[in-house]
Amino acid sequence: TPSCNNGYNISGSYLCSLGAWTRSPSCLAVPCPTLSSGAPACTCNSGYYGTLTDSQATWSGTCTACAAIAGCAVTPTCSTTSGSRCSQCTAGLTVAPGTGMTSDQCQYKYRYWRLRLGAVSVSHFPRVSRYVFKSATGTTSNFLVYTTDNCVDSGNIDSTGNTFAYDFGSPTAIVAGGFYTVFSGLRGGTFYLDYSSDSSSWTQLAGMDLQTAYGCGIYLTDGTHP
């Protein structure tokens, strides 16, 4: 009985007479599964992952889409349900590499960043000891300090329209801004994170109503409370 290499299937009739083929079959590549290509060695298409297995007559396995990365200019790659990788972000964005199951991110990278106070949502803006920025690596750094951190309501209350800008000296990827509140009760207001390349023309990146529901501590415009 004739056989074909992996990735191929027998096509046509065949006949062997006196030890020789008098009519031989052909070997045709087995079609790849949906969202894959490259027969006879099928692999998932770019932007998808999965394990495909050939049993000569057919392929088994499925290809699943990689997690999307906002701002990625090319199709992300991946090898698991998480941990997508982006080789190039759209103009104005910079790749912030992820690790392990954490996907890459496309971040805005500018020299000037500022925190801008919008409208009060609860009583008045929180009394704070300092304002902070959070970098693409997840670390927070102070850019304005009024006093040492405390939980006894000793600090400064700012107002709608106040802006606090910082010059990093070179383009820097920032993902959030925020503050350390010294009040253990509930206060709140909208905080905006803006960026600029010249400290004159500003663009809003994020905005959030930050309410101090967890008491004193840090609150950031990405919704985290580290």
PDB file of C-alpha atoms in Angstrom:
ATOM      1  CA  THR A   1       0.000   0.000   0.000  1.00  0.00           C
ATOM      2  CA  PRO A   2       1.497   3.359  -0.964  1.00  0.00           C
ATOM      3  CA  SER A   3       1.851   6.115   1.591  1.00  0.00           C
ATOM      4  CA  CYS A   4       2.618   9.834   1.550  1.00  0.00           C
ATOM      5  CA  ASN A   5       4.784  11.950   3.775  1.00  0.00           C
ATOM      6  CA  ASN A   6       3.235  13.885   6.644  1.00  0.00           C
ATOM      7  CA  GLY A   7       1.196  16.777   5.372  1.00  0.00           C
ATOM      8  CA  TYR A   8       0.129  14.928   2.224  1.00  0.00           C
ATOM      9  CA  ASN A   9      -2.767  12.638   1.393  1.00  0.00           C
ATOM     10  CA  ILE A  10      -3.011   9.931  -1.280  1.00  0.00           C
ATOM     11  CA  SER A  11      -5.014  10.977  -4.327  1.00  0.00           C
ATOM     12  CA  GLY A  12      -6.085   8.745  -7.199  1.00  0.00           C
ATOM     13  CA  SER A  13      -6.169   5.009  -7.746  1.00  0.00           C
ATOM     14  CA  TYR A  14      -3.150   2.743  -7.821  1.00  0.00           C
ATOM     15  CA  LEU A  15      -2.246  -0.745  -9.011  1.00  0.00           C
ATOM     16  CA  CYS A  16       0.813  -2.920  -8.401  1.00  0.00           C
ATOM     17  CA  SER A  17       1.525  -5.856 -10.732  1.00  0.00           C
ATOM     18  CA  LEU A  18       4.466  -8.228 -10.451  1.00  0.00           C
ATOM     19  CA  GLY A  19       6.227  -5.945  -7.984  1.00  0.00           C
ATOM     20  CA  ALA A  20       5.926  -2.784 -10.057  1.00  0.00           C
ATOM     21  CA  TRP A  21       3.434   0.078 -10.090  1.00  0.00           C
ATOM     22  CA  THR A  22       1.382  -0.032 -13.252  1.00  0.00           C
ATOM     23  CA  ARG A  23      -0.813   2.817 -12.013  1.00  0.00           C
ATOM     24  CA  SER A  24       0.555   5.004  -9.219  1.00  0.00           C
ATOM     25  CA  PRO A  25      -1.279   7.569  -7.075  1.00  0.00           C
ATOM     26  CA  SER A  26      -0.237  11.138  -6.368  1.00  0.00           C
ATOM     27  CA  CYS A  27       0.312  12.849  -3.058  1.00  0.00           C
ATOM     28  CA  LEU A  28      -1.586  16.096  -2.512  1.00  0.00           C
ATOM     29  CA  ALA A  29      -0.981  18.506   0.370  1.00  0.00           C
ATOM     30  CA  VAL A  30      -3.640  18.267   3.076  1.00  0.00           C
ATOM     31  CA  PRO A  31      -5.458  21.644   3.310  1.00  0.00           C
ATOM     32  CA  CYS A  32      -4.544  23.709   6.373  1.00  0.00           C
ATOM     33  CA  PRO A  33      -7.165  24.373   9.064  1.00  0.00           C
ATOM     34  CA  THR A  34      -8.960  27.709   9.307  1.00  0.00           C
ATOM     35  CA  LEU A  35      -6.687  30.664  10.187  1.00  0.00           C
ATOM     36  CA  SER A  36      -3.543  28.751   9.232  1.00  0.00           C
ATOM     37  CA  SER A  37      -1.419  28.358   6.109  1.00  0.00           C
ATOM     38  CA  GLY A  38       1.812  26.866   4.763  1.00  0.00           C
ATOM     39  CA  ALA A  39       0.752  23.359   3.637  1.00  0.00           C
ATOM     40  CA  PRO A  40       2.235  20.825   3.866  1.00  0.00           C
ATOM     41  CA  ALA A  41       3.728  22.272   7.085  1.00  0.00           C
ATOM     42  CA  CYS A  42       0.738  24.242   8.381  1.00  0.00           C
ATOM     43  CA  THR A  43       1.196  26.895  11.059  1.00  0.00           C
ATOM     44  CA  CYS A  44      -1.164  29.487  12.477  1.00  0.00           C
ATOM     45  CA  ASN A  45      -1.349  32.779  10.593  1.00  0.00           C
ATOM     46  CA  SER A  46       0.300  35.923  11.940  1.00  0.00           C
ATOM     47  CA  GLY A  47      -1.722  37.234  14.873  1.00  0.00           C
ATOM     48  CA  TYR A  48      -2.907  33.751  15.900  1.00  0.00           C
ATOM     49  CA  TYR A  49      -1.481  30.914  17.967  1.00  0.00           C
ATOM     50  CA  GLY A  50      -2.173  27.219  18.410  1.00  0.00           C
ATOM     51  CA  THR A  51      -0.769  23.699  18.023  1.00  0.00           C
ATOM     52  CA  LEU A  52      -1.585  21.943  14.743  1.00  0.00           C
ATOM     53  CA  THR A  53      -1.061  18.206  14.286  1.00  0.00           C
ATOM     54  CA  ASP A  54      -1.025  16.296  10.969  1.00  0.00           C
ATOM     55  CA  SER A  55      -2.469  12.782  10.786  1.00  0.00           C
ATOM     56  CA  GLN A  56      -1.859  12.480   7.001  1.00  0.00           C
ATOM     57  CA  ALA A  57      -5.560  12.525   6.119  1.00  0.00           C
ATOM     58  CA  THR A  58      -6.331  15.735   7.989  1.00  0.00           C
ATOM     59  CA  TRP A  59      -5.016  18.396  10.349  1.00  0.00           C
ATOM     60  CA  SER A  60      -6.231  18.765  13.929  1.00  0.00           C
ATOM     61  CA  GLY A  61      -5.962  21.752  16.250  1.00  0.00           C
ATOM     62  CA  THR A  62      -7.241  25.317  16.202  1.00  0.00           C
ATOM     63  CA  CYS A  63      -5.732  28.785  15.870  1.00  0.00           C
ATOM     64  CA  THR A  64      -6.780  31.478  18.345  1.00  0.00           C
ATOM     65  CA  ALA A  65      -6.335  35.231  17.932  1.00  0.00           C
ATOM     66  CA  CYS A  66      -3.622  36.949  19.989  1.00  0.00           C
ATOM     67  CA  ALA A  67      -4.812  39.566  22.470  1.00  0.00           C
ATOM     68  CA  ALA A  68      -5.081  42.967  20.795  1.00  0.00           C
ATOM     69  CA  ILE A  69      -2.661  45.764  21.737  1.00  0.00           C
ATOM     70  CA  ALA A  70      -4.101  49.263  21.457  1.00  0.00           C
ATOM     71  CA  GLY A  71      -1.901  51.482  19.322  1.00  0.00           C
ATOM     72  CA  CYS A  72       0.115  48.659  17.761  1.00  0.00           C
ATOM     73  CA  ALA A  73       0.865  49.430  14.093  1.00  0.00           C
ATOM     74  CA  VAL A  74       1.435  45.791  13.119  1.00  0.00           C
ATOM     75  CA  THR A  75      -0.272  42.476  13.851  1.00  0.00           C
ATOM     76  CA  PRO A  76       0.681  41.333  17.383  1.00  0.00           C
ATOM     77  CA  THR A  77       2.329  37.942  17.844  1.00  0.00           C
ATOM     78  CA  CYS A  78       1.854  35.523  20.736  1.00  0.00           C
ATOM     79  CA  SER A  79       2.248  31.948  21.882  1.00  0.00           C
ATOM     80  CA  THR A  80      -0.442  31.907  24.591  1.00  0.00           C
ATOM     81  CA  THR A  81      -3.791  33.533  25.380  1.00  0.00           C
ATOM     82  CA  SER A  82      -1.881  36.386  27.010  1.00  0.00           C
ATOM     83  CA  GLY A  83       1.493  37.944  26.463  1.00  0.00           C
ATOM     84  CA  SER A  84       1.013  39.502  23.024  1.00  0.00           C
ATOM     85  CA  ARG A  85       4.055  41.227  21.524  1.00  0.00           C
ATOM     86  CA  CYS A  86       4.134  44.343  19.340  1.00  0.00           C
ATOM     87  CA  SER A  87       7.168  45.171  17.189  1.00  0.00           C
ATOM     88  CA  GLN A  88       6.020  48.674  16.215  1.00  0.00           C
ATOM     89  CA  CYS A  89       3.533  51.181  17.643  1.00  0.00           C
ATOM     90  CA  THR A  90       1.738  53.895  15.694  1.00  0.00           C
ATOM     91  CA  ALA A  91       3.316  57.356  15.403  1.00  0.00           C
ATOM     92  CA  GLY A  92       3.749  59.079  18.759  1.00  0.00           C
ATOM     93  CA  LEU A  93       3.694  55.841  20.739  1.00  0.00           C
ATOM     94  CA  THR A  94       6.545  53.737  22.104  1.00  0.00           C
ATOM     95  CA  VAL A  95       6.576  49.999  22.862  1.00  0.00           C
ATOM     96  CA  ALA A  96       6.647  49.272  26.593  1.00  0.00           C
ATOM     97  CA  PRO A  97       7.712  45.581  26.692  1.00  0.00           C
ATOM     98  CA  GLY A  98       5.640  43.163  28.727  1.00  0.00           C
ATOM     99  CA  THR A  99       7.025  40.092  30.467  1.00  0.00           C
ATOM    100  CA  GLY A 100       5.697  36.569  30.619  1.00  0.00           C
ATOM    101  CA  MET A 101       1.891  36.588  30.379  1.00  0.00           C
ATOM    102  CA  THR A 102       1.755  40.397  30.348  1.00  0.00           C
ATOM    103  CA  SER A 103       1.328  41.898  26.894  1.00  0.00           C
ATOM    104  CA  ASP A 104       3.413  44.727  25.467  1.00  0.00           C
ATOM    105  CA  GLN A 105       1.805  48.148  25.575  1.00  0.00           C
ATOM    106  CA  CYS A 106       2.050  51.138  23.273  1.00  0.00           C
ATOM    107  CA  GLN A 107       2.662  54.172  25.444  1.00  0.00           C
ATOM    108  CA  TYR A 108       2.851  57.887  24.825  1.00  0.00           C
ATOM    109  CA  LYS A 109       6.409  59.103  25.314  1.00  0.00           C
ATOM    110  CA  TYR A 110       6.793  62.858  25.792  1.00  0.00           C
ATOM    111  CA  ARG A 111       9.088  65.206  27.640  1.00  0.00           C
ATOM    112  CA  TYR A 112       6.399  67.264  29.405  1.00  0.00           C
ATOM    113  CA  TRP A 113       3.555  65.865  31.472  1.00  0.00           C
ATOM    114  CA  ARG A 114       1.019  67.536  33.721  1.00  0.00           C
ATOM    115  CA  LEU A 115      -1.857  66.793  36.059  1.00  0.00           C
ATOM    116  CA  ARG A 116      -4.917  69.024  35.618  1.00  0.00           C
ATOM    117  CA  LEU A 117      -7.825  69.338  38.065  1.00  0.00           C
ATOM    118  CA  GLY A 118     -11.353  69.340  36.614  1.00  0.00           C
ATOM    119  CA  ALA A 119     -14.609  69.349  38.560  1.00  0.00           C
ATOM    120  CA  VAL A 120     -15.196  68.404  42.206  1.00  0.00           C
ATOM    121  CA  SER A 121     -17.332  65.279  42.648  1.00  0.00           C
ATOM    122  CA  VAL A 122     -17.435  64.835  46.438  1.00  0.00           C
ATOM    123  CA  SER A 123     -17.284  67.830  48.818  1.00  0.00           C
ATOM    124  CA  HIS A 124     -13.918  69.190  47.579  1.00  0.00           C
ATOM    125  CA  PHE A 125     -10.699  67.915  46.038  1.00  0.00           C
ATOM    126  CA  PRO A 126      -8.798  65.519  48.311  1.00  0.00           C
ATOM    127  CA  ARG A 127      -6.243  67.030  50.656  1.00  0.00           C
ATOM    128  CA  VAL A 128      -2.890  65.676  49.484  1.00  0.00           C
ATOM    129  CA  SER A 129       0.694  65.372  50.630  1.00  0.00           C
ATOM    130  CA  ARG A 130       2.113  64.970  47.093  1.00  0.00           C
ATOM    131  CA  TYR A 131       1.374  64.484  43.402  1.00  0.00           C
ATOM    132  CA  VAL A 132       2.903  61.582  41.475  1.00  0.00           C
ATOM    133  CA  PHE A 133       3.395  60.164  37.983  1.00  0.00           C
ATOM    134  CA  LYS A 134       3.395  56.454  37.146  1.00  0.00           C
ATOM    135  CA  SER A 135       5.846  55.327  34.456  1.00  0.00           C
ATOM    136  CA  ALA A 136       5.379  52.574  31.867  1.00  0.00           C
ATOM    137  CA  THR A 137       7.483  50.295  34.101  1.00  0.00           C
ATOM    138  CA  GLY A 138       4.923  50.658  36.905  1.00  0.00           C
ATOM    139  CA  THR A 139       7.029  52.802  39.259  1.00  0.00           C
ATOM    140  CA  THR A 140       5.680  56.031  40.750  1.00  0.00           C
ATOM    141  CA  SER A 141       7.743  59.184  41.241  1.00  0.00           C
ATOM    142  CA  ASN A 142       6.974  62.453  43.006  1.00  0.00           C
ATOM    143  CA  PHE A 143       6.818  65.667  41.043  1.00  0.00           C
ATOM    144  CA  LEU A 144       5.279  67.940  43.678  1.00  0.00           C
ATOM    145  CA  VAL A 145       5.568  67.386  47.446  1.00  0.00           C
ATOM    146  CA  TYR A 146       3.697  69.477  50.013  1.00  0.00           C
ATOM    147  CA  THR A 147       4.502  67.481  53.137  1.00  0.00           C
ATOM    148  CA  THR A 148       5.318  63.981  54.374  1.00  0.00           C
ATOM    149  CA  ASP A 149       2.689  61.281  53.870  1.00  0.00           C
ATOM    150  CA  ASN A 150       0.235  60.940  56.733  1.00  0.00           C
ATOM    151  CA  CYS A 151      -3.321  59.924  57.532  1.00  0.00           C
ATOM    152  CA  VAL A 152      -4.209  62.824  59.853  1.00  0.00           C
ATOM    153  CA  ASP A 153      -5.496  65.252  57.193  1.00  0.00           C
ATOM    154  CA  SER A 154      -2.346  67.377  57.061  1.00  0.00           C
ATOM    155  CA  GLY A 155      -1.657  68.547  53.500  1.00  0.00           C
ATOM    156  CA  ASN A 156      -2.923  70.817  50.739  1.00  0.00           C
ATOM    157  CA  ILE A 157      -6.299  71.160  48.983  1.00  0.00           C
ATOM    158  CA  ASP A 158      -6.112  72.363  45.376  1.00  0.00           C
ATOM    159  CA  SER A 159      -8.875  73.731  43.166  1.00  0.00           C
ATOM    160  CA  THR A 160     -10.576  73.289  39.807  1.00  0.00           C
ATOM    161  CA  GLY A 161      -8.343  74.559  37.024  1.00  0.00           C
ATOM    162  CA  ASN A 162      -5.057  74.053  38.867  1.00  0.00           C
ATOM    163  CA  THR A 163      -2.360  72.417  36.725  1.00  0.00           C
ATOM    164  CA  PHE A 164       0.897  70.819  37.820  1.00  0.00           C
ATOM    165  CA  ALA A 165       3.438  70.244  35.044  1.00  0.00           C
ATOM    166  CA  TYR A 166       6.764  68.442  35.066  1.00  0.00           C
ATOM    167  CA  ASP A 167       9.712  68.487  32.654  1.00  0.00           C
ATOM    168  CA  PHE A 168      11.348  65.047  32.501  1.00  0.00           C
ATOM    169  CA  GLY A 169      14.228  66.432  30.433  1.00  0.00           C
ATOM    170  CA  SER A 170      13.716  63.849  27.666  1.00  0.00           C
ATOM    171  CA  PRO A 171      10.753  61.889  26.226  1.00  0.00           C
ATOM    172  CA  THR A 172       9.365  59.615  28.936  1.00  0.00           C
ATOM    173  CA  ALA A 173       6.529  57.071  28.854  1.00  0.00           C
ATOM    174  CA  ILE A 174       3.956  57.917  31.531  1.00  0.00           C
ATOM    175  CA  VAL A 175       0.739  55.932  31.985  1.00  0.00           C
ATOM    176  CA  ALA A 176      -0.959  57.659  34.922  1.00  0.00           C
ATOM    177  CA  GLY A 177      -0.868  60.566  37.323  1.00  0.00           C
ATOM    178  CA  GLY A 178      -2.299  60.931  40.784  1.00  0.00           C
ATOM    179  CA  PHE A 179      -1.824  61.890  44.393  1.00  0.00           C
ATOM    180  CA  TYR A 180      -1.398  60.700  47.967  1.00  0.00           C
ATOM    181  CA  THR A 181      -4.419  61.731  50.036  1.00  0.00           C
ATOM    182  CA  VAL A 182      -3.965  62.329  53.751  1.00  0.00           C
ATOM    183  CA  PHE A 183      -7.691  62.171  54.537  1.00  0.00           C
ATOM    184  CA  SER A 184      -9.278  58.915  55.687  1.00  0.00           C
ATOM    185  CA  GLY A 185     -12.758  59.895  54.504  1.00  0.00           C
ATOM    186  CA  LEU A 186     -14.398  60.375  51.112  1.00  0.00           C
ATOM    187  CA  ARG A 187     -13.426  63.266  48.857  1.00  0.00           C
ATOM    188  CA  GLY A 188     -13.237  63.372  45.074  1.00  0.00           C
ATOM    189  CA  GLY A 189     -12.733  65.212  41.814  1.00  0.00           C
ATOM    190  CA  THR A 190     -11.780  64.693  38.182  1.00  0.00           C
ATOM    191  CA  PHE A 191      -8.059  64.576  37.397  1.00  0.00           C
ATOM    192  CA  TYR A 192      -6.688  64.757  33.853  1.00  0.00           C
ATOM    193  CA  LEU A 193      -3.308  63.566  32.588  1.00  0.00           C
ATOM    194  CA  ASP A 194      -1.924  65.681  29.714  1.00  0.00           C
ATOM    195  CA  TYR A 195       1.266  65.497  27.639  1.00  0.00           C
ATOM    196  CA  SER A 196       3.249  67.931  25.491  1.00  0.00           C
ATOM    197  CA  SER A 197       6.414  68.062  23.409  1.00  0.00           C
ATOM    198  CA  ASP A 198       6.969  71.801  23.944  1.00  0.00           C
ATOM    199  CA  SER A 199       5.209  72.616  27.299  1.00  0.00           C
ATOM    200  CA  SER A 200       2.910  74.956  25.361  1.00  0.00           C
ATOM    201  CA  SER A 201       0.476  72.786  23.391  1.00  0.00           C
ATOM    202  CA  TRP A 202      -1.106  70.070  25.544  1.00  0.00           C
ATOM    203  CA  THR A 203      -3.084  66.925  24.694  1.00  0.00           C
ATOM    204  CA  GLN A 204      -5.206  64.959  27.152  1.00  0.00           C
ATOM    205  CA  LEU A 205      -4.270  61.291  27.559  1.00  0.00           C
ATOM    206  CA  ALA A 206      -6.536  60.244  30.415  1.00  0.00           C
ATOM    207  CA  GLY A 207      -9.130  61.537  32.826  1.00  0.00           C
ATOM    208  CA  MET A 208     -10.832  59.987  35.829  1.00  0.00           C
ATOM    209  CA  ASP A 209     -13.021  60.925  38.777  1.00  0.00           C
ATOM    210  CA  LEU A 210     -10.755  59.882  41.650  1.00  0.00           C
ATOM    211  CA  GLN A 211     -12.704  59.364  44.866  1.00  0.00           C
ATOM    212  CA  THR A 212     -10.869  58.416  48.056  1.00  0.00           C
ATOM    213  CA  ALA A 213     -13.082  55.460  48.925  1.00  0.00           C
ATOM    214  CA  TYR A 214     -10.180  53.481  50.419  1.00  0.00           C
ATOM    215  CA  GLY A 215      -8.950  56.145  52.822  1.00  0.00           C
ATOM    216  CA  CYS A 216      -5.487  57.671  52.806  1.00  0.00           C
ATOM    217  CA  GLY A 217      -2.972  56.531  50.205  1.00  0.00           C
ATOM    218  CA  ILE A 218      -2.176  56.828  46.486  1.00  0.00           C
ATOM    219  CA  TYR A 219      -4.875  57.162  43.807  1.00  0.00           C
ATOM    220  CA  LEU A 220      -4.009  57.106  40.082  1.00  0.00           C
ATOM    221  CA  THR A 221      -5.793  57.989  36.839  1.00  0.00           C
ATOM    222  CA  ASP A 222      -5.491  54.394  35.615  1.00  0.00           C
ATOM    223  CA  GLY A 223      -7.891  53.380  38.398  1.00  0.00           C
ATOM    224  CA  THR A 224      -5.304  51.736  40.634  1.00  0.00           C
ATOM    225  CA  HIS A 225      -4.739  52.363  44.332  1.00  0.00           C
ATOM    226  CA  PRO A 226      -1.297  50.906  45.087  1.00  0.00           C
TER     227      PRO A 226
END
